[in-house]
């Protein structure tokens, strides 16, 4: 009983002293944040080889600072490219053959120096909106080019292949309009026309078909056999190289790993975040960019078979469950995103420092 009274008296005395000295008791959450901020500050200084923040008296002028910002962005792009190099999906080539129709809207084609062909391409199941277009080329097959050579030999000018995208006219009474995509002379064994822009727009839309117009101009008669060959199914092929879309972080810092964040009342292994403002901690005078840092850390329990990092983690849990002598798996970072710090160093020069393992991307149990 006496011990209990002593403890109560001690607690009352401590509370009285705190009241007299006007020390405010902070919630546990605020205390944790202060500890985390101090840990961040200490870790950054240690990594940079600094005992304390440098004192900056003279800063770069506006033009020099703009140049450094440009170099900073280049460094970020380089890092992102290296980071996703191994994760980039393989590229795939799609070969689309068109339905070819001879156009008669230009008048008597037997007398005309231009020959027009309507090309209609249809979507396939593997050609969907979740793809990025890396390259899109319309290729004329070798036997078509061979058929055009006699006409080219009798022509005083070069035989030109033009490819147009057919679009609806903006005029109320007007018919379809043609927009030039590429134009090349037929003077080689192979010929490819760039239709990248048209294919990108087609893929992003909900249109089922892409309509192009091929126009071959020459001032010599084009024999009927050649015309028939162009109208054949194997005359032209649209070769499109694609890649599955990847989603980088947006300006707000969200990414495809956002589902790693702890949900409300989540107690299992997940990712927590704390935004650190370099201005609020008094470091904005020597850390130029970024202005804030989103500190992420892994926390939570690791029950059986939950986010196991490896087979070893699963065995580790079973051994812990059997005898308790083996430590249970812990919630730890599984991968990181890099961060580039633009700051003044000990010599008061503006430099870049890359932190490869500072931003937690995913958490797992190990």
mmCIF file of C-alpha atoms in Angstrom, residues 96-105 115-123 137-141 144 161-167 177-178 181-182 191-195 198-199 202 208-216 227-239:
data_model
loop_
_atom_site.group_PDB
_atom_site.id
_atom_site.type_symbol
_atom_site.label_atom_id
_atom_site.label_comp_id
_atom_site.label_asym_id
_atom_site.label_seq_id
_atom_site.Cartn_x
_atom_site.Cartn_y
_atom_site.Cartn_z
ATOM 1 C CA UNK A 96 -2.419 -5.654 -89.711
ATOM 2 C CA UNK A 97 -3.536 -6.161 -93.304
ATOM 3 C CA UNK A 98 -6.085 -3.756 -94.794
ATOM 4 C CA UNK A 99 -9.130 -4.153 -96.931
ATOM 5 C CA UNK A 100 -8.076 -2.352 -100.117
ATOM 6 C CA UNK A 101 -10.518 -0.544 -102.371
ATOM 7 C CA UNK A 102 -9.707 1.291 -105.603
ATOM 8 C CA UNK A 103 -10.965 4.872 -105.357
ATOM 9 C CA UNK A 104 -12.998 6.293 -108.231
ATOM 10 C CA UNK A 105 -13.645 9.749 -106.840
ATOM 11 C CA UNK A 115 -3.730 6.265 -108.407
ATOM 12 C CA UNK A 116 -5.787 6.246 -105.206
ATOM 13 C CA UNK A 117 -6.446 3.315 -102.880
ATOM 14 C CA UNK A 118 -8.609 3.276 -99.777
ATOM 15 C CA UNK A 119 -7.119 1.218 -96.931
ATOM 16 C CA UNK A 120 -9.366 0.074 -94.109
ATOM 17 C CA UNK A 121 -7.724 -1.498 -91.022
ATOM 18 C CA UNK A 122 -9.706 -3.253 -88.294
ATOM 19 C CA UNK A 123 -8.783 -3.822 -84.661
ATOM 20 C CA UNK A 137 4.813 1.858 -90.442
ATOM 21 C CA UNK A 138 2.927 1.022 -93.597
ATOM 22 C CA UNK A 139 5.079 -1.281 -95.728
ATOM 23 C CA UNK A 140 4.749 -1.868 -99.465
ATOM 24 C CA UNK A 141 5.710 -5.425 -100.345
ATOM 25 C CA UNK A 144 4.393 -4.162 -105.548
ATOM 26 C CA UNK A 161 3.920 7.229 -102.599
ATOM 27 C CA UNK A 162 1.765 9.417 -100.346
ATOM 28 C CA UNK A 163 -0.215 8.194 -97.364
ATOM 29 C CA UNK A 164 -3.126 10.190 -95.962
ATOM 30 C CA UNK A 165 -5.424 9.803 -92.991
ATOM 31 C CA UNK A 166 -9.068 10.091 -93.939
ATOM 32 C CA UNK A 167 -11.007 12.326 -91.542
ATOM 33 C CA UNK A 177 -10.929 15.075 -95.987
ATOM 34 C CA UNK A 178 -7.403 13.688 -96.301
ATOM 35 C CA UNK A 181 1.014 11.631 -93.010
ATOM 36 C CA UNK A 182 4.115 10.771 -95.033
ATOM 37 C CA UNK A 191 9.485 1.292 -98.744
ATOM 38 C CA UNK A 192 7.945 2.203 -95.385
ATOM 39 C CA UNK A 193 5.626 5.110 -94.702
ATOM 40 C CA UNK A 194 5.357 6.591 -91.202
ATOM 41 C CA UNK A 195 1.772 6.464 -89.911
ATOM 42 C CA UNK A 198 -2.653 8.220 -87.112
ATOM 43 C CA UNK A 199 -2.293 4.854 -85.357
ATOM 44 C CA UNK A 202 -6.845 5.436 -83.568
ATOM 45 C CA UNK A 208 -13.199 0.134 -84.753
ATOM 46 C CA UNK A 209 -11.508 0.986 -88.043
ATOM 47 C CA UNK A 210 -8.648 3.155 -89.269
ATOM 48 C CA UNK A 211 -9.059 4.620 -92.760
ATOM 49 C CA UNK A 212 -6.020 5.625 -94.776
ATOM 50 C CA UNK A 213 -5.591 6.622 -98.405
ATOM 51 C CA UNK A 214 -2.582 5.581 -100.479
ATOM 52 C CA UNK A 215 -1.865 7.797 -103.472
ATOM 53 C CA UNK A 216 0.798 6.873 -106.020
ATOM 54 C CA UNK A 227 -2.995 -2.031 -110.166
ATOM 55 C CA UNK A 228 -4.406 -5.486 -109.521
ATOM 56 C CA UNK A 229 -1.335 -6.415 -107.482
ATOM 57 C CA UNK A 230 -1.765 -3.381 -105.219
ATOM 58 C CA UNK A 231 -5.372 -4.368 -104.670
ATOM 59 C CA UNK A 232 -4.356 -7.864 -103.534
ATOM 60 C CA UNK A 233 -4.476 -8.768 -99.824
ATOM 61 C CA UNK A 234 -0.729 -9.280 -99.458
ATOM 62 C CA UNK A 235 0.243 -5.992 -101.093
ATOM 63 C CA UNK A 236 0.456 -3.862 -97.971
ATOM 64 C CA UNK A 237 0.974 -4.493 -94.288
ATOM 65 C CA UNK A 238 0.711 -2.165 -91.308
ATOM 66 C CA UNK A 239 3.485 -3.046 -88.875
#
